[in-house]
Amino acid sequence: MTKPSLQLLLPAAKAIETELIALRRQLHQNPELSLEEAETSASAARLLTKLELEVKRNIGGHGIVADLAGGRPGPLIALRADMDALPIQEESNLPFASAIPGKMHACGHDAHTAILYGAAKLLSERKDMLAGSVRFIFQPAEEINAGAQAMIEEGVLVGVDEIYGLHNLPTLPVGKAATRHGALMGSVDRFEIIITGKGGHGAIPDQCVDPIVAASAVMLSLQTAVSREISPFEPVVVTVGSFHGGASYNVIPERAELTGTVRTFSRSVQDAMPSKLQRLISRTAEAHRCQAELRYTKMVPVLVNHDEQVRLVEEAIDLIQGAENRSEAAPVLAGEDFSNYLKHVPGCFFWLGSGPAMCADQANGLYHPQFLLNEECLPIGAALLAGIVLLRLGYANA
Ligand code: NI
């Protein structure tokens, strides 16, 4: 089976660029937060239905699953985009800036939705060339790390052989893409610690049990979980992000509360952290006569790409954008719930350049209130996702 030429995909994607930009801007102006993506989902579903795909709504919340059957039987390849916005007040001054106060597409999920629609359009026009099927997954609630898991629990991966997804990256110039074998993004865990003592007058600490002193000691002891208990060759972060206790200058409170996050690239390190934290927290609190409770939630696993699927993405990038525009991505400890899919099926998640063409240093990063996305990345992203599928399922004699 000879592989099909991908040369025509980018011109075909550029021919629908106006439509992709219009969709992206419409979504940008009307951002919806995680679990609220009703209108975004309805817009995408209307367009997908016109492509004569088999569209299922309300999967794992406002998620959409749209299936495209190829001309011959074969594997089922999934492509995924996320759809939700962030609770950020937009300061971009764009003519199509968010019309909803306090909500903004500052992570470019509006673009991801438009890109996946573009890929669906390109592939539905070429379905007779496919020996297999494509599943387009429009996922809600990525920003709260809930959507992928919810969709998986509703069976979105049943029958899926491989999965691919991308994220725009404004610090990478448009026209470029970056891949990485193995771990690309970190795990995300959240913890809450409640230290209980005995409240009373600040002038008589001997008749109280001070939870603030105990919580301070706990916070410092947590730093040794990384520095003294984990190999320096394993990247891991333990950050305490909030520390609350008491309400008055002269009162010893009954309790103090800490919240924080653990990030790592290693599944074994991730698995080992709750018991390490539990030991440090409970024994340190005990040394200060306090009780400690740890609530530890594993939110997102490490995002680990699969080698064969990374190679396929790299081949698509080289054929569509040119090998000179492909680079190796640096690992980051930020999380992405695409990692949940990769626990079940092989696949690859990669970065799509969405920054200024010449000077990416001037880009405002993801989550910035002045985040700008270079819309030239829309047809490129659509061509890449379609190209991955064509490389995997296409046959030349169609
Ligand atoms: Ni994002």
Short mmCIF file of C-alpha atoms and ligand atoms in Angstrom, two decimals:
data_model
loop_
_atom_site.label_atom_id
_atom_site.label_comp_id
_atom_site.label_asym_id
_atom_site.label_seq_id
_atom_site.Cartn_x
_atom_site.Cartn_y
_atom_site.Cartn_z
CA MET A 1 0.00 0.00 0.00
CA THR A 2 1.63 3.24 -1.12
CA LYS A 3 1.21 6.26 1.06
CA PRO A 4 -0.79 9.16 -0.39
CA SER A 5 0.81 12.48 -1.15
CA LEU A 6 0.21 15.11 1.52
CA GLN A 7 1.39 17.97 -0.68
CA LEU A 8 -2.13 19.12 -1.52
CA LEU A 9 -3.39 19.20 2.06
CA LEU A 10 -2.01 22.59 3.07
CA PRO A 11 -3.38 24.40 -0.03
CA ALA A 12 -6.73 22.67 0.59
CA ALA A 13 -6.66 23.83 4.22
CA LYS A 14 -5.75 27.37 3.17
CA ALA A 15 -8.77 27.34 0.85
CA ILE A 16 -11.01 27.00 3.94
CA GLU A 17 -8.98 29.40 6.10
CA THR A 18 -11.67 32.10 6.02
CA GLU A 19 -14.23 29.68 7.40
CA LEU A 20 -11.86 28.47 10.13
CA ILE A 21 -11.00 32.04 11.16
CA ALA A 22 -14.70 32.98 11.28
CA LEU A 23 -15.44 29.99 13.53
CA ARG A 24 -12.49 30.74 15.78
CA ARG A 25 -13.47 34.39 16.15
CA GLN A 26 -17.09 33.53 16.88
CA LEU A 27 -15.95 31.18 19.65
CA HIS A 28 -13.39 33.70 20.86
CA GLN A 29 -16.04 36.34 21.29
CA ASN A 30 -18.31 33.96 23.19
CA PRO A 31 -16.07 32.01 25.56
CA GLU A 32 -17.60 29.39 27.82
CA LEU A 33 -15.93 28.02 30.95
CA SER A 34 -15.37 24.35 31.73
CA LEU A 35 -18.65 22.39 31.99
CA GLU A 36 -20.56 25.31 30.42
CA GLU A 37 -19.63 24.74 26.75
CA ALA A 38 -23.24 24.39 25.50
CA GLU A 39 -23.13 27.00 22.70
CA THR A 40 -19.58 26.14 21.62
CA SER A 41 -20.58 22.51 21.38
CA ALA A 42 -23.79 23.36 19.49
CA SER A 43 -21.84 25.45 16.94
CA ALA A 44 -19.35 22.66 16.32
CA ALA A 45 -22.09 20.03 16.11
CA ARG A 46 -24.02 22.06 13.49
CA LEU A 47 -20.95 22.25 11.27
CA LEU A 48 -20.06 18.59 11.73
CA THR A 49 -23.60 17.50 10.88
CA LYS A 50 -23.28 19.35 7.57
CA LEU A 51 -20.25 17.21 6.81
CA GLU A 52 -22.52 14.17 7.12
CA LEU A 53 -20.59 12.72 10.01
CA GLU A 54 -22.26 10.56 12.64
CA VAL A 55 -22.46 13.12 15.44
CA LYS A 56 -23.16 12.26 19.08
CA ARG A 57 -23.75 15.09 21.57
CA ASN A 58 -23.45 15.49 25.33
CA ILE A 59 -20.73 12.91 25.87
CA GLY A 60 -19.03 13.52 29.23
CA GLY A 61 -20.81 16.86 29.58
CA HIS A 62 -20.93 19.00 26.45
CA GLY A 63 -18.54 16.74 24.52
CA ILE A 64 -19.05 15.71 20.91
CA VAL A 65 -18.00 12.53 19.19
CA ALA A 66 -18.22 12.62 15.39
CA ASP A 67 -17.32 9.53 13.36
CA LEU A 68 -16.23 9.40 9.73
CA ALA A 69 -16.22 6.03 7.97
CA GLY A 70 -13.59 5.59 5.28
CA GLY A 71 -13.95 3.83 1.94
CA ARG A 72 -12.49 0.58 3.24
CA PRO A 73 -12.38 -1.10 6.64
CA GLY A 74 -9.34 -0.52 8.86
CA PRO A 75 -8.19 1.00 12.14
CA LEU A 76 -10.05 3.74 14.03
CA ILE A 77 -7.96 6.87 14.56
CA ALA A 78 -9.12 9.54 17.03
CA LEU A 79 -8.31 13.25 16.84
CA ARG A 80 -9.10 15.44 19.84
CA ALA A 81 -9.61 19.15 20.49
CA ASP A 82 -10.60 20.92 23.70
CA MET A 83 -13.28 23.63 23.75
CA ASP A 84 -13.33 25.46 27.10
CA ALA A 85 -12.21 28.98 28.06
CA LEU A 86 -10.68 30.45 31.23
CA PRO A 87 -11.90 32.77 34.00
CA ILE A 88 -9.64 35.63 32.81
CA GLN A 89 -10.63 39.18 31.85
CA GLU A 90 -9.47 39.76 28.27
CA GLU A 91 -7.24 42.79 27.63
CA SER A 92 -6.34 42.13 24.00
CA ASN A 93 -8.33 45.01 22.44
CA LEU A 94 -9.08 42.78 19.47
CA PRO A 95 -12.23 43.65 17.51
CA PHE A 96 -13.47 40.13 18.28
CA ALA A 97 -12.35 40.14 21.94
CA SER A 98 -14.47 38.32 24.50
CA ALA A 99 -17.94 39.81 24.86
CA ILE A 100 -18.34 38.13 28.23
CA PRO A 101 -16.73 39.85 31.23
CA GLY A 102 -14.28 37.69 33.16
CA LYS A 103 -14.13 34.92 30.56
CA MET A 104 -11.53 34.50 27.84
CA HIS A 105 -10.11 32.00 25.40
CA ALA A 106 -6.60 32.64 26.75
CA CYS A 107 -5.37 29.12 26.01
CA GLY A 108 -6.52 29.03 22.38
CA HIS A 109 -9.04 26.21 22.74
CA ASP A 110 -11.22 28.25 20.34
CA ALA A 111 -8.49 27.69 17.74
CA HIS A 112 -8.22 23.99 18.61
CA THR A 113 -11.95 23.58 18.00
CA ALA A 114 -11.70 25.37 14.62
CA ILE A 115 -8.62 23.32 13.66
CA LEU A 116 -10.33 20.02 14.41
CA TYR A 117 -13.39 21.09 12.44
CA GLY A 118 -11.03 21.96 9.57
CA ALA A 119 -9.44 18.50 9.77
CA ALA A 120 -12.92 16.93 9.75
CA LYS A 121 -13.81 18.90 6.63
CA LEU A 122 -10.56 17.99 4.83
CA LEU A 123 -10.91 14.32 5.70
CA SER A 124 -14.60 14.05 4.89
CA GLU A 125 -13.75 15.34 1.40
CA ARG A 126 -11.18 12.53 1.18
CA LYS A 127 -13.00 9.73 2.95
CA ASP A 128 -12.79 7.42 -0.05
CA MET A 129 -9.01 7.51 0.36
CA LEU A 130 -9.19 6.07 3.89
CA ALA A 131 -8.81 2.42 4.83
CA GLY A 132 -10.29 2.86 8.28
CA SER A 133 -12.32 5.40 10.23
CA VAL A 134 -11.76 8.66 12.05
CA ARG A 135 -13.27 9.78 15.34
CA PHE A 136 -13.32 13.51 16.03
CA ILE A 137 -13.47 14.21 19.77
CA PHE A 138 -14.49 17.72 20.85
CA GLN A 139 -13.75 17.68 24.56
CA PRO A 140 -15.16 19.91 27.30
CA ALA A 141 -13.58 20.83 30.65
CA GLU A 142 -9.88 20.43 29.88
CA GLU A 143 -8.97 23.40 32.05
CA ILE A 144 -10.31 21.68 35.15
CA ASN A 145 -8.80 18.33 34.15
CA ALA A 146 -12.20 16.67 34.05
CA GLY A 147 -13.32 16.37 30.42
CA ALA A 148 -11.04 13.65 29.09
CA GLN A 149 -11.78 11.31 31.99
CA ALA A 150 -15.54 11.97 31.70
CA MET A 151 -15.50 11.20 27.97
CA ILE A 152 -13.42 8.05 28.48
CA GLU A 153 -15.91 6.83 31.08
CA GLU A 154 -18.65 7.26 28.46
CA GLY A 155 -16.76 5.00 26.06
CA VAL A 156 -15.18 7.49 23.69
CA LEU A 157 -12.08 5.31 23.30
CA VAL A 158 -13.93 2.05 22.65
CA GLY A 159 -12.55 0.65 19.41
CA VAL A 160 -9.99 3.46 19.03
CA ASP A 161 -6.55 2.26 17.89
CA GLU A 162 -4.58 5.52 18.15
CA ILE A 163 -5.20 9.11 19.25
CA TYR A 164 -3.61 12.43 18.31
CA GLY A 165 -3.98 15.99 19.54
CA LEU A 166 -2.21 19.32 19.42
CA HIS A 167 -1.92 22.49 21.46
CA ASN A 168 -1.04 25.89 20.04
CA LEU A 169 2.10 27.49 21.45
CA PRO A 170 2.48 31.26 21.08
CA THR A 171 6.19 31.13 21.96
CA LEU A 172 6.77 28.94 18.90
CA PRO A 173 6.56 30.92 15.62
CA VAL A 174 3.65 30.08 13.36
CA GLY A 175 4.65 27.63 10.65
CA LYS A 176 6.65 25.53 13.08
CA ALA A 177 5.74 22.49 15.17
CA ALA A 178 7.47 20.62 17.98
CA THR A 179 7.30 17.01 19.09
CA ARG A 180 8.82 14.96 21.86
CA HIS A 181 9.27 11.26 22.43
CA GLY A 182 8.26 10.04 25.90
CA ALA A 183 7.18 12.48 28.61
CA LEU A 184 6.11 15.86 27.26
CA MET A 185 4.02 17.30 30.08
CA GLY A 186 3.87 16.69 33.81
CA SER A 187 1.40 15.01 36.08
CA VAL A 188 -0.87 17.25 38.11
CA ASP A 189 -1.84 16.33 41.65
CA ARG A 190 -3.56 18.53 44.19
CA PHE A 191 -3.33 18.28 47.97
CA GLU A 192 -5.05 19.87 50.91
CA ILE A 193 -3.70 19.66 54.43
CA ILE A 194 -5.83 20.43 57.47
CA ILE A 195 -3.94 20.90 60.73
CA THR A 196 -6.08 20.90 63.83
CA GLY A 197 -4.91 22.18 67.22
CA LYS A 198 -6.71 23.84 70.09
CA GLY A 199 -7.65 27.48 69.79
CA GLY A 200 -7.49 30.11 72.47
CA HIS A 201 -6.03 33.43 73.57
CA GLY A 202 -2.78 34.42 71.89
CA ALA A 203 -1.37 35.48 75.26
CA ILE A 204 -1.62 31.97 76.74
CA PRO A 205 -0.17 29.58 74.14
CA ASP A 206 0.59 27.00 76.82
CA GLN A 207 -3.15 26.39 77.23
CA CYS A 208 -3.61 26.08 73.46
CA VAL A 209 -2.20 23.86 70.71
CA ASP A 210 -1.07 26.21 67.96
CA PRO A 211 -1.90 24.89 64.47
CA ILE A 212 -0.12 27.78 62.72
CA VAL A 213 3.27 26.85 64.13
CA ALA A 214 2.60 23.21 63.26
CA ALA A 215 1.48 24.14 59.74
CA SER A 216 4.66 26.20 59.26
CA ALA A 217 6.79 23.23 60.26
CA VAL A 218 4.75 20.99 57.95
CA MET A 219 5.28 23.35 55.04
CA LEU A 220 9.04 23.39 55.55
CA SER A 221 9.22 19.62 56.02
CA LEU A 222 7.42 19.13 52.69
CA GLN A 223 10.41 20.64 50.90
CA THR A 224 12.52 17.69 52.01
CA ALA A 225 10.21 15.26 50.21
CA VAL A 226 11.86 16.44 47.00
CA SER A 227 15.34 17.48 48.13
CA ARG A 228 16.08 14.49 50.40
CA GLU A 229 13.86 11.66 49.19
CA ILE A 230 13.75 11.84 45.38
CA SER A 231 16.67 11.33 43.01
CA PRO A 232 18.03 14.63 41.68
CA PHE A 233 17.63 13.08 38.22
CA GLU A 234 13.84 12.96 38.58
CA PRO A 235 12.09 16.29 37.92
CA VAL A 236 9.48 16.87 40.60
CA VAL A 237 7.92 19.95 42.14
CA VAL A 238 6.04 20.27 45.43
CA THR A 239 4.50 23.73 45.75
CA VAL A 240 2.34 25.04 48.57
CA GLY A 241 0.11 27.60 46.93
CA SER A 242 -2.10 28.68 49.82
CA PHE A 243 -1.65 28.88 53.57
CA HIS A 244 -4.62 29.94 55.68
CA GLY A 245 -5.02 30.08 59.42
CA GLY A 246 -6.62 32.39 61.87
CA ALA A 247 -8.56 35.62 61.56
CA SER A 248 -7.22 37.86 64.27
CA TYR A 249 -3.82 39.08 65.52
CA ASN A 250 -4.29 37.87 69.08
CA VAL A 251 -6.14 34.59 68.68
CA ILE A 252 -4.65 31.15 68.23
CA PRO A 253 -7.04 29.49 65.77
CA GLU A 254 -8.41 25.99 65.94
CA ARG A 255 -7.04 25.00 62.55
CA ALA A 256 -4.83 25.93 59.64
CA GLU A 257 -5.14 24.80 56.04
CA LEU A 258 -2.60 24.44 53.24
CA THR A 259 -3.21 23.59 49.60
CA GLY A 260 -0.63 22.74 47.01
CA THR A 261 0.34 20.80 43.95
CA VAL A 262 2.77 18.04 43.03
CA ARG A 263 4.15 17.86 39.46
CA THR A 264 6.43 15.21 38.04
CA PHE A 265 7.37 13.31 34.88
CA SER A 266 7.64 9.94 36.52
CA ARG A 267 4.66 7.71 37.19
CA SER A 268 6.59 5.92 39.98
CA VAL A 269 7.45 9.24 41.64
CA GLN A 270 3.82 10.33 41.32
CA ASP A 271 2.66 7.08 42.91
CA ALA A 272 5.15 7.42 45.77
CA MET A 273 4.36 11.01 46.71
CA PRO A 274 1.09 10.60 48.70
CA SER A 275 2.68 8.25 51.26
CA LYS A 276 5.79 10.44 51.58
CA LEU A 277 3.64 13.52 52.16
CA GLN A 278 1.38 11.65 54.57
CA ARG A 279 4.34 10.57 56.73
CA LEU A 280 5.98 14.02 56.79
CA ILE A 281 2.71 15.79 57.50
CA SER A 282 1.29 13.56 60.19
CA ARG A 283 4.56 13.10 62.12
CA THR A 284 5.53 16.76 61.92
CA ALA A 285 2.08 17.78 63.13
CA GLU A 286 2.28 15.21 65.90
CA ALA A 287 5.61 16.67 67.05
CA HIS A 288 3.69 19.90 67.61
CA ARG A 289 0.74 18.13 69.31
CA CYS A 290 -1.57 18.71 66.34
CA GLN A 291 -3.65 16.40 64.20
CA ALA A 292 -3.16 16.47 60.46
CA GLU A 293 -5.37 15.33 57.65
CA LEU A 294 -4.10 14.98 54.08
CA ARG A 295 -6.49 14.98 51.12
CA TYR A 296 -4.55 14.02 48.03
CA THR A 297 -6.12 14.01 44.55
CA LYS A 298 -4.39 12.69 41.46
CA MET A 299 -5.79 14.90 38.74
CA VAL A 300 -3.80 14.21 35.58
CA PRO A 301 -1.17 11.58 34.83
CA VAL A 302 2.14 12.29 33.12
CA LEU A 303 1.64 12.88 29.40
CA VAL A 304 3.78 10.21 27.75
CA ASN A 305 3.89 10.08 23.96
CA HIS A 306 4.33 6.77 22.18
CA ASP A 307 7.35 6.47 19.89
CA GLU A 308 5.66 5.02 16.81
CA GLN A 309 2.94 7.68 16.89
CA VAL A 310 5.48 10.49 17.45
CA ARG A 311 7.33 9.29 14.34
CA LEU A 312 4.09 9.43 12.35
CA VAL A 313 3.42 13.01 13.50
CA GLU A 314 6.99 13.94 12.61
CA GLU A 315 6.54 12.48 9.14
CA ALA A 316 3.35 14.52 8.67
CA ILE A 317 5.10 17.72 9.82
CA ASP A 318 8.05 17.06 7.49
CA LEU A 319 5.77 16.45 4.50
CA ILE A 320 3.43 19.39 5.15
CA GLN A 321 5.62 22.06 6.76
CA GLY A 322 9.13 20.83 5.94
CA ALA A 323 11.60 19.15 8.30
CA GLU A 324 13.35 22.48 8.86
CA ASN A 325 10.23 23.68 10.66
CA ARG A 326 10.14 20.78 13.11
CA SER A 327 11.94 20.88 16.44
CA GLU A 328 12.17 18.86 19.62
CA ALA A 329 9.89 20.21 22.34
CA ALA A 330 11.29 20.89 25.78
CA PRO A 331 9.39 19.08 28.53
CA VAL A 332 7.13 21.21 30.74
CA LEU A 333 5.59 20.44 34.12
CA ALA A 334 2.28 22.03 33.16
CA GLY A 335 -0.47 19.44 32.86
CA GLU A 336 -2.83 18.51 30.03
CA ASP A 337 -5.61 15.99 30.40
CA PHE A 338 -4.90 14.47 26.97
CA SER A 339 -2.58 12.30 29.08
CA ASN A 340 -5.64 10.34 30.20
CA TYR A 341 -6.28 9.11 26.66
CA LEU A 342 -2.62 8.07 26.30
CA LYS A 343 -2.98 5.79 29.31
CA HIS A 344 -5.44 3.70 27.29
CA VAL A 345 -4.35 3.92 23.65
CA PRO A 346 -1.09 4.84 21.92
CA GLY A 347 -0.86 8.33 20.51
CA CYS A 348 0.97 11.62 20.33
CA PHE A 349 0.34 15.15 21.57
CA PHE A 350 2.39 17.92 20.00
CA TRP A 351 2.87 21.69 19.86
CA LEU A 352 1.69 23.82 16.96
CA GLY A 353 3.44 27.19 16.54
CA SER A 354 0.93 30.03 16.96
CA GLY A 355 3.23 32.95 17.67
CA PRO A 356 4.39 35.91 15.63
CA ALA A 357 6.04 34.61 12.47
CA MET A 358 9.39 36.31 13.02
CA CYS A 359 9.72 37.22 16.65
CA ALA A 360 8.11 34.80 19.06
CA ASP A 361 9.81 36.55 21.98
CA GLN A 362 7.14 39.21 21.66
CA ALA A 363 4.34 36.71 22.20
CA ASN A 364 2.22 36.80 25.32
CA GLY A 365 2.08 33.29 26.66
CA LEU A 366 -0.88 31.05 27.28
CA TYR A 367 -3.19 32.27 30.10
CA HIS A 368 -2.08 35.89 29.55
CA PRO A 369 -4.93 38.49 29.42
CA GLN A 370 -3.29 39.85 26.24
CA PHE A 371 -2.72 36.43 24.71
CA LEU A 372 -2.73 36.68 20.91
CA LEU A 373 -2.94 33.76 18.54
CA ASN A 374 -1.58 33.95 15.01
CA GLU A 375 -4.51 32.66 12.97
CA GLU A 376 -2.20 31.40 10.22
CA CYS A 377 -1.85 28.37 12.47
CA LEU A 378 -5.46 27.33 11.84
CA PRO A 379 -5.07 25.86 8.33
CA ILE A 380 -1.66 24.44 9.23
CA GLY A 381 -3.10 22.64 12.26
CA ALA A 382 -6.03 21.31 10.22
CA ALA A 383 -3.67 20.07 7.49
CA LEU A 384 -1.41 18.39 10.05
CA LEU A 385 -4.21 16.51 11.79
CA ALA A 386 -5.68 15.45 8.45
CA GLY A 387 -2.19 14.53 7.26
CA ILE A 388 -1.58 12.26 10.25
CA VAL A 389 -4.77 10.36 9.43
CA LEU A 390 -3.96 10.17 5.72
CA LEU A 391 -0.50 8.82 6.48
CA ARG A 392 -1.98 6.21 8.78
CA LEU A 393 -5.09 5.20 6.82
CA GLY A 394 -4.64 6.52 3.31
CA TYR A 395 -3.98 4.51 0.22
CA ALA A 396 -2.72 6.11 -2.97
CA ASN A 397 -4.83 4.44 -5.60
CA ALA A 398 -8.13 5.92 -4.41
NI NI B 1 -4.87 24.65 26.84
#
